[in-house]
Amino acid sequence: MKIYILTDMEGVSGIVSFDECAPSSPNFTRSKRLATLEVNAAIEGILSTGDHEIVVFDGHGPGGIEFELLHKSARLVMGRPVDMLFYMDKEQYDACMIIGQHAMRNTPFANLHHTFNSKTVISLTINNHLIGEAGVAALRAGIYDIPTILLSGDRAACDEIETIIPNIHTCEVKKGLNTTSAVCLAPEMAREKIKSSAAFAMNHMSDIKPYKLEPPYIAEWVFFDSKELIPYMNKDYCKIIQPNKVQIYAEDMEDLIKNKLWGF
């Protein structure tokens, strides 16, 4: 089978501040190492179940994977810009895993919670469903009938994905106390847990269906500042409904995620 792994950094054990996720931080190299080794643990779990092909997409904006440490069996999609389908439309995959995930903004007891951009976005809904980055990732996979079978991250991120994908497997590696503090598993324990969770998910994916919503689609961004609405102005598929809120209309989820949602 061919497995797609989407990575992020804010849900990795041992990373508890936004500063640690930024290239300007002296701790950024450490954060990339911690994130990469959690991804490697998932890869090891996948490979323990058979000879599978693995594609990793580095989903952390400025890059969150230490390339020289990445497991030799994986290929890495890295760098920017990339279109918002995140390479998922370029190859055929049998399953998707999300490693290092955080919860959406304003989730109680969530470490490093945010929705795409901690400085600009208050919330995103699609068809009246409040949704975070994990949910959008699962919808992206669902376009191509790919089930999302595993998520690792903090407890709040695990709870979030479990509410929208029945039977998904989750792996908690830390529990948020507030936005910038958490109780974290030791690195080796987190990796062992991810490895076993990935193997279990591979062997128990038959009851997990691709995540989809019924068309047509109405997406709604709420921003902190009205200037964020500028890219959506004068577009026939958008409607400004409040000074900081825009609705985006689409008949097709691929079109929504690739072309319309981001205001490009």
mmCIF file of C-alpha atoms in Angstrom:
data_model
loop_
_atom_site.group_PDB
_atom_site.id
_atom_site.type_symbol
_atom_site.label_atom_id
_atom_site.label_comp_id
_atom_site.label_asym_id
_atom_site.label_seq_id
_atom_site.Cartn_x
_atom_site.Cartn_y
_atom_site.Cartn_z
ATOM 1 C CA MET A 1 0.000 0.000 0.000
ATOM 2 C CA LYS A 2 0.964 3.635 -0.378
ATOM 3 C CA ILE A 3 0.572 5.768 2.744
ATOM 4 C CA TYR A 4 0.493 9.571 2.899
ATOM 5 C CA ILE A 5 1.731 11.248 6.087
ATOM 6 C CA LEU A 6 0.904 14.901 6.739
ATOM 7 C CA THR A 7 3.105 16.484 9.384
ATOM 8 C CA ASP A 8 2.860 19.493 11.650
ATOM 9 C CA MET A 9 4.934 20.674 14.578
ATOM 10 C CA GLU A 10 2.652 22.134 17.259
ATOM 11 C CA GLY A 11 1.306 18.724 18.282
ATOM 12 C CA VAL A 12 4.713 17.143 18.878
ATOM 13 C CA SER A 13 5.668 16.121 22.409
ATOM 14 C CA GLY A 14 8.202 18.497 23.954
ATOM 15 C CA ILE A 15 7.133 21.500 21.875
ATOM 16 C CA VAL A 16 4.895 23.815 23.911
ATOM 17 C CA SER A 17 5.423 27.394 22.674
ATOM 18 C CA PHE A 18 4.830 29.104 19.334
ATOM 19 C CA ASP A 19 8.347 30.509 19.501
ATOM 20 C CA GLU A 20 9.782 26.992 19.317
ATOM 21 C CA CYS A 21 7.997 26.501 15.973
ATOM 22 C CA ALA A 22 9.561 29.534 14.278
ATOM 23 C CA PRO A 23 12.859 29.545 12.339
ATOM 24 C CA SER A 24 13.991 32.581 14.337
ATOM 25 C CA SER A 25 13.991 30.539 17.541
ATOM 26 C CA PRO A 26 17.243 29.029 18.841
ATOM 27 C CA ASN A 27 15.148 25.950 19.644
ATOM 28 C CA PHE A 28 13.826 25.485 16.086
ATOM 29 C CA THR A 29 16.426 22.881 15.110
ATOM 30 C CA ARG A 30 15.501 20.889 18.227
ATOM 31 C CA SER A 31 11.815 21.183 17.323
ATOM 32 C CA LYS A 32 12.458 19.917 13.798
ATOM 33 C CA ARG A 33 14.398 16.990 15.208
ATOM 34 C CA LEU A 34 11.599 16.078 17.635
ATOM 35 C CA ALA A 35 9.004 16.334 14.856
ATOM 36 C CA THR A 36 11.057 14.256 12.422
ATOM 37 C CA LEU A 37 11.657 11.482 14.917
ATOM 38 C CA GLU A 38 7.920 11.250 15.647
ATOM 39 C CA VAL A 39 7.305 10.948 11.896
ATOM 40 C CA ASN A 40 9.997 8.267 11.712
ATOM 41 C CA ALA A 41 8.224 6.378 14.478
ATOM 42 C CA ALA A 42 5.016 6.370 12.430
ATOM 43 C CA ILE A 43 6.983 5.149 9.406
ATOM 44 C CA GLU A 44 8.501 2.338 11.445
ATOM 45 C CA GLY A 45 5.038 1.320 12.601
ATOM 46 C CA ILE A 46 3.732 1.310 9.036
ATOM 47 C CA LEU A 47 6.665 -0.768 7.774
ATOM 48 C CA SER A 48 6.261 -3.270 10.592
ATOM 49 C CA THR A 49 3.041 -4.370 8.867
ATOM 50 C CA GLY A 50 4.491 -4.901 5.400
ATOM 51 C CA ASP A 51 6.471 -3.463 2.506
ATOM 52 C CA HIS A 52 4.609 -0.177 2.006
ATOM 53 C CA GLU A 53 5.431 2.992 0.093
ATOM 54 C CA ILE A 54 5.410 6.183 2.154
ATOM 55 C CA VAL A 55 5.145 9.826 1.083
ATOM 56 C CA VAL A 56 5.588 12.495 3.768
ATOM 57 C CA PHE A 57 4.274 16.022 3.248
ATOM 58 C CA ASP A 58 5.971 18.637 5.420
ATOM 59 C CA GLY A 59 2.900 20.572 6.524
ATOM 60 C CA HIS A 60 4.562 23.084 8.851
ATOM 61 C CA GLY A 61 4.652 26.455 7.072
ATOM 62 C CA PRO A 62 8.383 27.296 7.294
ATOM 63 C CA GLY A 63 9.299 23.601 7.160
ATOM 64 C CA GLY A 64 9.265 21.253 10.111
ATOM 65 C CA ILE A 65 11.280 18.208 9.010
ATOM 66 C CA GLU A 66 15.011 17.714 9.517
ATOM 67 C CA PHE A 67 15.678 16.187 6.115
ATOM 68 C CA GLU A 68 18.885 14.342 6.989
ATOM 69 C CA LEU A 69 17.149 12.573 9.875
ATOM 70 C CA LEU A 70 14.129 11.385 7.880
ATOM 71 C CA HIS A 71 13.606 7.629 7.630
ATOM 72 C CA LYS A 72 15.287 6.262 4.515
ATOM 73 C CA SER A 73 12.106 4.541 3.319
ATOM 74 C CA ALA A 74 10.140 7.777 2.899
ATOM 75 C CA ARG A 75 9.951 10.386 0.177
ATOM 76 C CA LEU A 76 9.455 13.973 1.366
ATOM 77 C CA VAL A 77 7.412 16.718 -0.265
ATOM 78 C CA MET A 78 9.052 19.907 0.989
ATOM 79 C CA GLY A 79 9.367 23.606 0.240
ATOM 80 C CA ARG A 80 6.931 26.344 -0.720
ATOM 81 C CA PRO A 81 4.911 27.293 -2.645
ATOM 82 C CA VAL A 82 2.764 24.216 -3.194
ATOM 83 C CA ASP A 83 -0.878 24.151 -4.144
ATOM 84 C CA MET A 84 -3.347 23.604 -1.322
ATOM 85 C CA LEU A 85 -4.070 19.990 -2.246
ATOM 86 C CA PHE A 86 -0.670 19.253 -0.684
ATOM 87 C CA TYR A 87 0.410 16.782 -3.397
ATOM 88 C CA MET A 88 -2.483 14.490 -2.526
ATOM 89 C CA ASP A 89 -3.814 14.701 -6.068
ATOM 90 C CA LYS A 90 -0.506 13.709 -7.674
ATOM 91 C CA GLU A 91 -0.375 10.038 -6.612
ATOM 92 C CA GLN A 92 -2.855 7.378 -5.490
ATOM 93 C CA TYR A 93 -2.822 6.624 -1.758
ATOM 94 C CA ASP A 94 -4.503 3.964 0.328
ATOM 95 C CA ALA A 95 -4.553 5.839 3.638
ATOM 96 C CA CYS A 96 -3.567 9.093 5.309
ATOM 97 C CA MET A 97 -1.956 9.695 8.710
ATOM 98 C CA ILE A 98 -1.520 13.057 10.471
ATOM 99 C CA ILE A 99 1.461 13.386 12.816
ATOM 100 C CA GLY A 100 2.167 16.293 15.193
ATOM 101 C CA GLN A 101 -1.296 17.843 15.046
ATOM 102 C CA HIS A 102 -2.724 20.614 17.221
ATOM 103 C CA ALA A 103 -6.357 21.535 17.900
ATOM 104 C CA MET A 104 -8.312 24.385 16.346
ATOM 105 C CA ARG A 105 -8.303 27.875 17.877
ATOM 106 C CA ASN A 106 -10.153 28.415 21.163
ATOM 107 C CA THR A 107 -10.204 24.737 22.116
ATOM 108 C CA PRO A 108 -10.098 24.457 25.930
ATOM 109 C CA PHE A 109 -7.005 22.825 27.430
ATOM 110 C CA ALA A 110 -5.303 22.674 24.048
ATOM 111 C CA ASN A 111 -1.601 23.338 23.634
ATOM 112 C CA LEU A 112 -0.690 25.705 20.782
ATOM 113 C CA HIS A 113 -4.256 25.729 19.466
ATOM 114 C CA HIS A 114 -4.830 27.754 16.295
ATOM 115 C CA THR A 115 -6.556 27.502 12.932
ATOM 116 C CA PHE A 116 -3.997 27.881 10.137
ATOM 117 C CA ASN A 117 -2.682 31.241 11.332
ATOM 118 C CA SER A 118 -2.601 32.109 15.013
ATOM 119 C CA LYS A 119 -2.277 35.845 14.267
ATOM 120 C CA THR A 120 -5.081 36.301 11.726
ATOM 121 C CA VAL A 121 -7.777 33.593 11.981
ATOM 122 C CA ILE A 122 -10.501 33.301 14.617
ATOM 123 C CA SER A 123 -12.407 30.407 13.054
ATOM 124 C CA LEU A 124 -13.298 28.431 9.947
ATOM 125 C CA THR A 125 -16.588 26.641 9.308
ATOM 126 C CA ILE A 126 -17.652 24.545 6.331
ATOM 127 C CA ASN A 127 -21.383 23.866 5.975
ATOM 128 C CA ASN A 128 -21.817 25.095 9.552
ATOM 129 C CA HIS A 129 -19.250 22.616 10.884
ATOM 130 C CA LEU A 130 -16.532 24.323 12.926
ATOM 131 C CA ILE A 131 -13.350 22.826 11.527
ATOM 132 C CA GLY A 132 -9.634 22.932 12.185
ATOM 133 C CA GLU A 133 -6.534 21.973 10.266
ATOM 134 C CA ALA A 134 -6.976 18.259 10.934
ATOM 135 C CA GLY A 135 -10.519 18.333 9.600
ATOM 136 C CA VAL A 136 -9.453 20.152 6.437
ATOM 137 C CA ALA A 137 -6.659 17.630 5.962
ATOM 138 C CA ALA A 138 -9.164 14.781 6.268
ATOM 139 C CA LEU A 139 -11.514 16.509 3.803
ATOM 140 C CA ARG A 140 -8.613 16.920 1.400
ATOM 141 C CA ALA A 141 -7.959 13.169 1.604
ATOM 142 C CA GLY A 142 -11.661 12.450 1.283
ATOM 143 C CA ILE A 143 -11.757 14.101 -2.142
ATOM 144 C CA TYR A 144 -9.766 11.121 -3.412
ATOM 145 C CA ASP A 145 -11.538 8.514 -1.256
ATOM 146 C CA ILE A 146 -8.541 8.223 1.057
ATOM 147 C CA PRO A 147 -9.403 7.402 4.676
ATOM 148 C CA THR A 148 -7.577 9.265 7.437
ATOM 149 C CA ILE A 149 -6.703 6.416 9.800
ATOM 150 C CA LEU A 150 -4.425 7.940 12.455
ATOM 151 C CA LEU A 151 -3.748 11.259 14.146
ATOM 152 C CA SER A 152 -1.062 11.933 16.739
ATOM 153 C CA GLY A 153 -0.876 15.112 18.777
ATOM 154 C CA ASP A 154 -2.174 16.571 21.993
ATOM 155 C CA ARG A 155 -5.292 15.243 23.708
ATOM 156 C CA ALA A 156 -7.446 18.059 22.352
ATOM 157 C CA ALA A 157 -6.439 17.367 18.739
ATOM 158 C CA CYS A 158 -7.249 13.684 19.238
ATOM 159 C CA ASP A 159 -10.668 14.555 20.668
ATOM 160 C CA GLU A 160 -11.325 16.932 17.787
ATOM 161 C CA ILE A 161 -10.708 14.378 15.042
ATOM 162 C CA GLU A 162 -12.586 11.644 16.896
ATOM 163 C CA THR A 163 -15.754 13.760 16.785
ATOM 164 C CA ILE A 164 -15.772 13.850 12.976
ATOM 165 C CA ILE A 165 -14.240 10.515 11.890
ATOM 166 C CA PRO A 166 -15.794 7.421 13.461
ATOM 167 C CA ASN A 167 -13.313 4.670 14.368
ATOM 168 C CA ILE A 168 -10.209 6.748 13.628
ATOM 169 C CA HIS A 169 -7.159 5.779 15.675
ATOM 170 C CA THR A 170 -5.475 8.494 17.726
ATOM 171 C CA CYS A 171 -2.256 8.748 19.686
ATOM 172 C CA GLU A 172 -1.981 11.291 22.497
ATOM 173 C CA VAL A 173 1.614 12.387 23.126
ATOM 174 C CA LYS A 174 0.862 15.377 25.349
ATOM 175 C CA LYS A 175 -2.004 16.952 27.246
ATOM 176 C CA GLY A 176 -2.421 20.697 27.154
ATOM 177 C CA LEU A 177 -2.722 22.663 30.376
ATOM 178 C CA ASN A 178 -3.202 25.923 28.460
ATOM 179 C CA THR A 179 -2.022 27.493 25.214
ATOM 180 C CA THR A 180 1.678 27.402 26.050
ATOM 181 C CA SER A 181 2.081 24.575 28.555
ATOM 182 C CA ALA A 182 1.456 20.841 28.475
ATOM 183 C CA VAL A 183 2.240 17.551 30.150
ATOM 184 C CA CYS A 184 4.447 15.798 27.590
ATOM 185 C CA LEU A 185 5.495 12.201 27.206
ATOM 186 C CA ALA A 186 9.240 11.610 27.182
ATOM 187 C CA PRO A 187 10.486 11.553 23.576
ATOM 188 C CA GLU A 188 11.209 7.820 23.469
ATOM 189 C CA MET A 189 7.835 6.986 25.002
ATOM 190 C CA ALA A 190 6.018 9.261 22.542
ATOM 191 C CA ARG A 191 7.776 7.567 19.627
ATOM 192 C CA GLU A 192 7.073 4.079 20.911
ATOM 193 C CA LYS A 193 3.415 4.979 21.285
ATOM 194 C CA ILE A 194 3.230 6.467 17.775
ATOM 195 C CA LYS A 195 4.955 3.420 16.277
ATOM 196 C CA SER A 196 2.521 0.993 17.878
ATOM 197 C CA SER A 197 -0.455 3.222 17.000
ATOM 198 C CA ALA A 198 0.595 3.407 13.358
ATOM 199 C CA ALA A 199 0.959 -0.371 13.165
ATOM 200 C CA PHE A 200 -2.428 -0.843 14.823
ATOM 201 C CA ALA A 201 -4.046 1.646 12.436
ATOM 202 C CA MET A 202 -2.605 -0.169 9.438
ATOM 203 C CA ASN A 203 -4.077 -3.434 10.662
ATOM 204 C CA HIS A 204 -7.462 -1.963 11.614
ATOM 205 C CA MET A 205 -8.389 0.521 8.870
ATOM 206 C CA SER A 206 -11.275 -1.340 7.245
ATOM 207 C CA ASP A 207 -13.960 0.375 9.344
ATOM 208 C CA ILE A 208 -12.693 3.912 8.694
ATOM 209 C CA LYS A 209 -14.375 5.775 5.870
ATOM 210 C CA PRO A 210 -13.011 8.819 4.025
ATOM 211 C CA TYR A 211 -14.223 12.047 5.619
ATOM 212 C CA LYS A 212 -16.629 13.971 3.373
ATOM 213 C CA LEU A 213 -19.310 16.627 3.607
ATOM 214 C CA GLU A 214 -22.274 16.857 1.263
ATOM 215 C CA PRO A 215 -22.191 19.574 -1.439
ATOM 216 C CA PRO A 216 -22.785 22.376 -2.083
ATOM 217 C CA TYR A 217 -20.267 24.006 0.222
ATOM 218 C CA ILE A 218 -20.386 27.241 2.167
ATOM 219 C CA ALA A 219 -17.136 27.999 3.950
ATOM 220 C CA GLU A 220 -16.885 30.890 6.378
ATOM 221 C CA TRP A 221 -13.737 32.552 7.691
ATOM 222 C CA VAL A 222 -13.777 34.857 10.694
ATOM 223 C CA PHE A 223 -10.662 37.008 10.977
ATOM 224 C CA PHE A 224 -9.285 39.340 13.602
ATOM 225 C CA ASP A 225 -8.759 42.170 11.120
ATOM 226 C CA SER A 226 -10.874 43.296 8.186
ATOM 227 C CA LYS A 227 -7.763 43.662 6.000
ATOM 228 C CA GLU A 228 -7.721 39.855 5.717
ATOM 229 C CA LEU A 229 -10.873 40.131 3.590
ATOM 230 C CA ILE A 230 -9.115 42.019 0.795
ATOM 231 C CA PRO A 231 -8.187 38.882 -1.233
ATOM 232 C CA TYR A 232 -11.855 37.806 -1.226
ATOM 233 C CA MET A 233 -13.295 41.070 -2.521
ATOM 234 C CA ASN A 234 -14.801 41.316 -6.007
ATOM 235 C CA LYS A 235 -14.956 37.548 -6.446
ATOM 236 C CA ASP A 236 -18.267 36.107 -7.552
ATOM 237 C CA TYR A 237 -17.958 33.089 -5.254
ATOM 238 C CA CYS A 238 -17.422 35.196 -2.115
ATOM 239 C CA LYS A 239 -19.695 37.331 0.031
ATOM 240 C CA ILE A 240 -18.509 39.689 2.766
ATOM 241 C CA ILE A 241 -21.140 39.344 5.495
ATOM 242 C CA GLN A 242 -19.483 41.229 8.356
ATOM 243 C CA PRO A 243 -16.441 43.508 8.623
ATOM 244 C CA ASN A 244 -14.290 40.487 9.549
ATOM 245 C CA LYS A 245 -16.280 37.608 8.047
ATOM 246 C CA VAL A 246 -16.504 36.168 4.537
ATOM 247 C CA GLN A 247 -18.456 33.299 3.011
ATOM 248 C CA ILE A 248 -17.049 31.285 0.106
ATOM 249 C CA TYR A 249 -19.268 29.164 -2.141
ATOM 250 C CA ALA A 250 -18.298 26.055 -4.101
ATOM 251 C CA GLU A 251 -19.977 23.029 -5.644
ATOM 252 C CA ASP A 252 -16.872 20.866 -5.476
ATOM 253 C CA MET A 253 -14.575 20.196 -2.500
ATOM 254 C CA GLU A 254 -11.463 19.984 -4.672
ATOM 255 C CA ASP A 255 -12.256 23.390 -6.145
ATOM 256 C CA LEU A 256 -12.939 24.821 -2.689
ATOM 257 C CA ILE A 257 -9.685 23.644 -1.151
ATOM 258 C CA LYS A 258 -7.425 24.174 -4.155
ATOM 259 C CA ASN A 259 -8.763 27.408 -5.576
ATOM 260 C CA LYS A 260 -11.247 29.315 -3.456
ATOM 261 C CA LEU A 261 -10.844 28.856 0.292
ATOM 262 C CA TRP A 262 -7.592 30.775 0.651
ATOM 263 C CA GLY A 263 -8.430 33.884 -1.373
ATOM 264 C CA PHE A 264 -5.645 33.316 -3.919
#
